[in-house]
Each structure stands twice: as C-alpha cells, then as structure tokens.
Tab-separated table of C-alpha atoms and ligand atoms in Angstrom:
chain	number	residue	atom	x	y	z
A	226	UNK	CA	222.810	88.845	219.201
A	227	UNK	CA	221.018	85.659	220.611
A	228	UNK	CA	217.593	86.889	219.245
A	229	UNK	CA	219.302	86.913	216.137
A	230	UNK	CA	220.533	83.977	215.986
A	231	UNK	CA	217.451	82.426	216.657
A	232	UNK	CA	216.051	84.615	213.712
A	233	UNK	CA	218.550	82.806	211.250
A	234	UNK	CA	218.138	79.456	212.620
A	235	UNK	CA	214.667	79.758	212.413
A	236	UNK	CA	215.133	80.822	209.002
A	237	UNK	CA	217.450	77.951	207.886
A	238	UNK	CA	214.870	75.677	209.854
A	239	UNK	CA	212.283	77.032	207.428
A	240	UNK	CA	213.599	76.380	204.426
A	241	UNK	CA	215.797	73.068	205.397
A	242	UNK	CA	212.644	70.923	204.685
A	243	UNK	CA	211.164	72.225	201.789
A	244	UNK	CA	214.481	71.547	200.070
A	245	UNK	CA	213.348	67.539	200.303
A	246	UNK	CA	209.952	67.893	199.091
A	247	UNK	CA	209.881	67.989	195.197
A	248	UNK	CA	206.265	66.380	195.109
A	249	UNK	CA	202.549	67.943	194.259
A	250	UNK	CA	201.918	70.059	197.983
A	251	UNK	CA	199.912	68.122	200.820
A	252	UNK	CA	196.370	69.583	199.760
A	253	UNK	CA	195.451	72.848	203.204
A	254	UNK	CA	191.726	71.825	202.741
A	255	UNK	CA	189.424	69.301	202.086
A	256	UNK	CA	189.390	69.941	198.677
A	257	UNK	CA	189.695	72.610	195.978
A	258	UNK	CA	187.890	71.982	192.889
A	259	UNK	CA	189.458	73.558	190.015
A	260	UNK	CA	187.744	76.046	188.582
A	261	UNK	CA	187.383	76.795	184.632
A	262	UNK	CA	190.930	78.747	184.318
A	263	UNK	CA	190.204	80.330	180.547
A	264	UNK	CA	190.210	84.577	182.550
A	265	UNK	CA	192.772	83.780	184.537
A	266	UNK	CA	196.452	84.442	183.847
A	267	UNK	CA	198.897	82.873	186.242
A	268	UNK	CA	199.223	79.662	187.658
A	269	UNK	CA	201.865	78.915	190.019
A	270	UNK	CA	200.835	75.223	190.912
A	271	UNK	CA	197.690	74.044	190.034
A	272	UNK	CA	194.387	76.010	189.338
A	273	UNK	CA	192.496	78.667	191.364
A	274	UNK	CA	189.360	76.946	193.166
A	275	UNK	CA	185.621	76.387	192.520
A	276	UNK	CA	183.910	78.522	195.463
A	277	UNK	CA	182.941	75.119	198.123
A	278	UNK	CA	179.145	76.190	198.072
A	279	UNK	CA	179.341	75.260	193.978
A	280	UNK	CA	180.857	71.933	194.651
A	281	UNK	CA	178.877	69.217	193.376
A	282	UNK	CA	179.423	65.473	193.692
A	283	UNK	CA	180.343	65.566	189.614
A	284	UNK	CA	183.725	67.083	190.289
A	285	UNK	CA	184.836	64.266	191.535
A	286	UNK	CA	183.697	61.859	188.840
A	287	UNK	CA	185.026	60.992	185.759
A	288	UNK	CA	182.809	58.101	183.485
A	289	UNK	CA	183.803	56.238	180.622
A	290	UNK	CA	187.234	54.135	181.640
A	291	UNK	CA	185.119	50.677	180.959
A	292	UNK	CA	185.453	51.648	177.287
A	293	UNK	CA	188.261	51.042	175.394
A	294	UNK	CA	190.859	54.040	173.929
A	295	UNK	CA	190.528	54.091	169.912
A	296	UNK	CA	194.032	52.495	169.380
A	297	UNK	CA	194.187	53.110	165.246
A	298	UNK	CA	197.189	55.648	165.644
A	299	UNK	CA	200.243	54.991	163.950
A	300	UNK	CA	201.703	53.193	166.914
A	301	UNK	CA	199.023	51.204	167.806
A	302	UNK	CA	198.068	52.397	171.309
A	303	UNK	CA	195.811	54.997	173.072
A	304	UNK	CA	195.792	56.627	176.756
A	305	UNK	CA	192.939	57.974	177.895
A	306	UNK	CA	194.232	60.571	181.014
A	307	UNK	CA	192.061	61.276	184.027
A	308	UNK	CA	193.924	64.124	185.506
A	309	UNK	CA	192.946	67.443	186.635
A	310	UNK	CA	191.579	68.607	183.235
A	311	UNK	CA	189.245	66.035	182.910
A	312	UNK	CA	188.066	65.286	187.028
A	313	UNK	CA	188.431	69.140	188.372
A	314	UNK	CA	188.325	67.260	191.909
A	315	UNK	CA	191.602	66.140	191.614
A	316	UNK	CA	193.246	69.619	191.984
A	317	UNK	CA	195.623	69.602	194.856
A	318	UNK	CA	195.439	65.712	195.416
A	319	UNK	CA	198.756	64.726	193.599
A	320	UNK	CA	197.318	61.834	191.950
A	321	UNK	CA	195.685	60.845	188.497
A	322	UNK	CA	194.794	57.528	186.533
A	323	UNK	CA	195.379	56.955	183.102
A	324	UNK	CA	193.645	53.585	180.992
A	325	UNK	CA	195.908	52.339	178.267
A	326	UNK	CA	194.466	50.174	175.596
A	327	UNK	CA	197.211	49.142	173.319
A	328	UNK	CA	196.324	46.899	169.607
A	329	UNK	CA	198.626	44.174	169.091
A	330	UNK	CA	202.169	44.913	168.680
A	331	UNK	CA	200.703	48.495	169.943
A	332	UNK	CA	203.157	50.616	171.382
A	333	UNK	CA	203.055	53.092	174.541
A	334	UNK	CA	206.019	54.886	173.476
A	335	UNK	CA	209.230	56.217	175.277
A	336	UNK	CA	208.221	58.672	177.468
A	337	UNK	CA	208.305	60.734	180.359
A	338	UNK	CA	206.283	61.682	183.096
A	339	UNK	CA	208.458	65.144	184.811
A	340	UNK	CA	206.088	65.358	187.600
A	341	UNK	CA	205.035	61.437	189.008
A	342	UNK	CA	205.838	57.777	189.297
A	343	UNK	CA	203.439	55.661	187.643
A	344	UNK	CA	202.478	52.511	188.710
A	345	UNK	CA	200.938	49.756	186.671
A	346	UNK	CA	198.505	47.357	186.151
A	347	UNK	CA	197.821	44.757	183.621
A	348	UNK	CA	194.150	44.029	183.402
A	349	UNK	CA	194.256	42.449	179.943
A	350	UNK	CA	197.104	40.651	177.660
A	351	UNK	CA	200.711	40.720	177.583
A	352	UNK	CA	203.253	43.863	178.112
A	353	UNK	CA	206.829	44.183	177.467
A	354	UNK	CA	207.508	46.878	179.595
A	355	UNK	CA	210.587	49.008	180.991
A	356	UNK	CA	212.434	51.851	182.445
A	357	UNK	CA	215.977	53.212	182.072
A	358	UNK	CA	218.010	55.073	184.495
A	359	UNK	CA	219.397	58.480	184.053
A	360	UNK	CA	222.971	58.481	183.171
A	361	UNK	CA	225.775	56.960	185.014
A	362	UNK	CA	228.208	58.530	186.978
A	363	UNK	CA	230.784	56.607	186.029
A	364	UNK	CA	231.640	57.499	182.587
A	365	UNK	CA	232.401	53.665	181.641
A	366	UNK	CA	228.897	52.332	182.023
A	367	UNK	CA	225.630	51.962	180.231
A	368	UNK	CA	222.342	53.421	181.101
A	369	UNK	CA	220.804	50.429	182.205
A	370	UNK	CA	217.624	49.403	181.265
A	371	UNK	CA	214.853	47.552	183.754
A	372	UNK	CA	212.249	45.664	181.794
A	373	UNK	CA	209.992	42.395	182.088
A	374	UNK	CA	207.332	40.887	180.082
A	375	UNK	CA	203.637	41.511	182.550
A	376	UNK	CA	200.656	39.287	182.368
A	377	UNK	CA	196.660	40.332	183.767
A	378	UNK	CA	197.154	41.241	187.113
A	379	UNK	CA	200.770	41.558	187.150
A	380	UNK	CA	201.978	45.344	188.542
A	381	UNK	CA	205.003	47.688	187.945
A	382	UNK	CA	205.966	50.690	189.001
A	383	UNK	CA	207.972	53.818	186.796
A	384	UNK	CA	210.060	55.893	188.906
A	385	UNK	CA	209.217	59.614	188.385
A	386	UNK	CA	210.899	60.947	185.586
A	387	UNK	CA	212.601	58.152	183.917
A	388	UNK	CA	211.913	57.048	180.358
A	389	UNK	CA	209.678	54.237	179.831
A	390	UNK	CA	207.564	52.261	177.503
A	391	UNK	CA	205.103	49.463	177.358
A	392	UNK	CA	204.748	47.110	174.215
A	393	UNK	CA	202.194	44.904	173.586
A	394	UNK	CA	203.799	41.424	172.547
A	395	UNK	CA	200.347	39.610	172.563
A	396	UNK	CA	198.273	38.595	169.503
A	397	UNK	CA	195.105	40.569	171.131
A	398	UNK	CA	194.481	43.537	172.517
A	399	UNK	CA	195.915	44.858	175.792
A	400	UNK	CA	194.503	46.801	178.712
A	401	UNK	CA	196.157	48.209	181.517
A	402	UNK	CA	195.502	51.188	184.319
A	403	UNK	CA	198.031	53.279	186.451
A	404	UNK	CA	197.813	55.691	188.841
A	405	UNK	CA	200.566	58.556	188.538
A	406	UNK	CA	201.467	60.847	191.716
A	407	UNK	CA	200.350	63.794	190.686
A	408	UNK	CA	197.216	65.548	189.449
A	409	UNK	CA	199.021	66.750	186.035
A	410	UNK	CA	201.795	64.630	185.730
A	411	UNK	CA	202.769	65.899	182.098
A	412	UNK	CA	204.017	63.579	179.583
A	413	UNK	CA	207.185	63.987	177.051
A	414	UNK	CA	206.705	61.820	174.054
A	415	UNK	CA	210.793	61.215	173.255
A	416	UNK	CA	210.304	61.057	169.467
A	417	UNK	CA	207.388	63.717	169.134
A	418	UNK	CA	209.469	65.892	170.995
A	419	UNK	CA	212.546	65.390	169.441
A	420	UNK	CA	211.630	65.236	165.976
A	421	UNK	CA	208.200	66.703	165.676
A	422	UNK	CA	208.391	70.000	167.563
A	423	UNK	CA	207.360	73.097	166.050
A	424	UNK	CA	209.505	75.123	165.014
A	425	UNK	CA	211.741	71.982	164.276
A	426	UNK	CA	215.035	71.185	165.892
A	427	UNK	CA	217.742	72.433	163.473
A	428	UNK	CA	218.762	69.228	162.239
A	429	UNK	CA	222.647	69.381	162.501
A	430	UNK	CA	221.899	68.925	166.299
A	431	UNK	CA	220.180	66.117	166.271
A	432	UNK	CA	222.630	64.467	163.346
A	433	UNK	CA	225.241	65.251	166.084
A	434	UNK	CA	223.294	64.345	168.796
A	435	UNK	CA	222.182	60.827	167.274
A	436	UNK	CA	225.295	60.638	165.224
A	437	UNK	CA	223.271	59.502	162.113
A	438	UNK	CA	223.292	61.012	159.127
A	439	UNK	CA	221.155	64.072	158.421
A	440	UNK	CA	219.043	62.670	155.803
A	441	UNK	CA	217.845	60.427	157.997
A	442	UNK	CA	216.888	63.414	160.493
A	443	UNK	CA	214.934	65.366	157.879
A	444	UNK	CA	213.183	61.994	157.082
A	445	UNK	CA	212.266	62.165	160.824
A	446	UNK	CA	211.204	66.005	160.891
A	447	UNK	CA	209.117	64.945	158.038
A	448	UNK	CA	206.901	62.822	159.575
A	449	UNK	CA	203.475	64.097	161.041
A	450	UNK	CA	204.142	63.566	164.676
A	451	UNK	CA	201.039	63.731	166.676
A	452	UNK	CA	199.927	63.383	169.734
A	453	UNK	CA	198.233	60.206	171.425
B	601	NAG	C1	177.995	79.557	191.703
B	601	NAG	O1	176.938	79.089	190.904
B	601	NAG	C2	175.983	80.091	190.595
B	601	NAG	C3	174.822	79.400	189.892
B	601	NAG	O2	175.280	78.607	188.833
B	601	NAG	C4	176.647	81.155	189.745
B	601	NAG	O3	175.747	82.180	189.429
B	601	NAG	C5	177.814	81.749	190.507
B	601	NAG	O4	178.517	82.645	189.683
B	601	NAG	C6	178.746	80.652	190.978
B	601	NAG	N1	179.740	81.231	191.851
B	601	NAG	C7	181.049	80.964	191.718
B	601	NAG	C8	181.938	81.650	192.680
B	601	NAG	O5	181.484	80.190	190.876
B	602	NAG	C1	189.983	56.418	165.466
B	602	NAG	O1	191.050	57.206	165.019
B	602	NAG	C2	191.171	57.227	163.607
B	602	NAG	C3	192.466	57.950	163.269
B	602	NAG	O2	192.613	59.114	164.020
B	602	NAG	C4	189.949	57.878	163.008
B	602	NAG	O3	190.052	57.906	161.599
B	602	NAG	C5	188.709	57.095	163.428
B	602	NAG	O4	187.564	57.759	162.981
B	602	NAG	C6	188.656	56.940	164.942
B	602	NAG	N1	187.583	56.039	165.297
B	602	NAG	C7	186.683	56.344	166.210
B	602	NAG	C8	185.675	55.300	166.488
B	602	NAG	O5	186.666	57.406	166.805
C-alpha cells in the first residue's frame, strides 16, 4: 500500500513540473547539429542530429547580417531569419536572431511569433512599435495595446505569442535586430493568414468575423499575399 503510494506520488512528482515548462527543452548535450531532414519523416521537436565527428565550426555560423534585407515588397520591409534552417547549430538552443531592414514608412506587419518572445533592438532610424494583449477577461474592456516610438539603441521586448508590429515613421531607412527564444520560433503573418491562405477562408466568416461587408473580403482574398 505504502510502496504504492510512493509509486503515484512519484508519478504526480514527474509530471507536476513539466506542466510549467512550455519553452524549447534545456539542450542533454553540448550540441546537436541538425542534420539535412529531406529522408526523414517525423519530427517531434526539432531535427535529428549531425553525427559529432561531422561537426564543423560552419554549423555554427551564419554570414551576411551586415547587409541589408531587399525591402521593395509591398509593405516596405524585409526580415532576414537566422534560425535553425539557416545556422543548423542552433538546434536544441531555443534561440534565433532575425535583422529587420524596413524602407520608410516600411512596415513589419502584425504578427505572431507561437513559439518565443522577441526582443528588440534599434540599430538604425525610428520605430513605432507595439504589442497587444490577448483578450480580456472582463467582457467590458479593450484589448489593450502597448506601443512607443524607439530610436538607435533603444530596446523592446514582445511577449511570446502576442501580436505585434514595428513601423518605420522615419524619412530613411530603418535597421533593427532581435533575438527570439527559440530556434524556430514560427511566424503568423495576421493578414496573409487571414486573407491569403490557400484554399481561402470562405468569406461569409470573415464578413462575420470582421463585420464588414463581403465585397470588401473578396477584395482582400484577391490580393496576392506573399510572404516576406
Ligand atoms: C560524415 O561525413 C562523411 C564524409 O563527408 C560521410 O561520408 C558520412 O556519411 C558522414 N556521416 C554522417 C553520419 O553524416
Ligand atoms: C527585390 O525584390 C523585388 C520584388 O520581389 C525584385 O523585383 C528585385 O529584383 C529584388 N532586388 C534584389 C536586389 O534582389
């Protein structure tokens, strides 16, 4: 009776942590390069590794970030990602860097990261920048939104999974880095999403959803969302 007791509290002590850990895993080794993934089939978080004795000091570089992103898109802004597809080194770290060159009046547009916090900073111009909070509890309020205009060397951080934006309000370019807390943080582009996936939304939804008329959705669906 005792012994099994002990069997179910060890049990509940087992799984009682894990419940507050929602984060990329602690890497269990030095490293684990990831290896090129096109044979194998499942993935349950991250890649398989590189055998260590094939290791080489290139998996853990990435070149290139002192150039800027080509920013002639149709909003004006361009991120170029280092995470684990591009540096296989960073498999298992939970971490990545991203360089954001943005035109003037460019826009980083709403988005989401479902897998890190980002935090930011400004090398070059001026950012209007911001987050909003999930939705209230109390029926009553407002999502609130947390924004402030960033200058060179000014940093802010976006809490993991929350939308967020940066505009560039300057009359020259912008530049900025962040660092994101996890090796493939994914990104969900609101209005690519939305409007652009394939096969499209059926557009009474998103009338309904946006209450707006649904010309004004098929004018959306028409549009050639892309990704940045
Ligand atoms: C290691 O590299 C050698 C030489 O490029 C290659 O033949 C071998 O398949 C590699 N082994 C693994 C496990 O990747
Ligand atoms: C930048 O992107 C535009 C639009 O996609 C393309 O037409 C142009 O060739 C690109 N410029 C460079 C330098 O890659």
């Amino acid at each position: 009776m005792l012994a099994t007791r002990f069997a179910l509290f060890m049990a509940i002590m087992a799984v009682v942590p894990s419940l507050g850990y929602a984060s990329d895993p602690d890497p269990l080794q030095d490293f684990c390069v990831a290896v090129d993934d096109s044979k194998a089939a499942v993935f349950v978080n991250g890649k398989i590794c590189k055998n260590p004795k094939n290791v080489t000091a290139d998996d853990f570089f990435f070149s290139g970030l002192n150039r800027a992103g080509n920013i002639s898109s149709p909003v004006g802004s361009r991120v170029t990602q280092v995470f684990v597809n591009q540096m296989p080194g960073l498999n298992t770290q939970g971490i990545s860097l991203v360089r954001i060159d943005y035109a003037s009046n460019g826009l980083n547009p709403p988005h989401v990261h479902p897998r890190a916090s980002e935090i930011l900073f400004v090398q070059q111009g001026t950012l209007y920048v911001g987050f909003i909070t999930s939705n209230p509890q109390n029926p009553n309020r407002r999502n609130t939104l947390f924004a402030k205009i960033l200058h060179p060397g000014d940093v802010f951080v976006f809490p993991r999974g929350l939308i967020h934006f940066q505009y560039n309000v300057g009359k020259a370019n912008a530049v900025a880095f962040a660092s994101l807390n996890s090796q493939n943080p994914g990104v969900v582009t609101l209005a690519n999403a939305v409007f652009g996936s394939e096969p499209p939304v059926y557009p009474d939804v998103l009338a309904k959803a946006f209450q707006v008329d649904k010309k004004i959705i098929d004018h959306l669906q028409s549009l050639p969302w892309m990704q940045n």
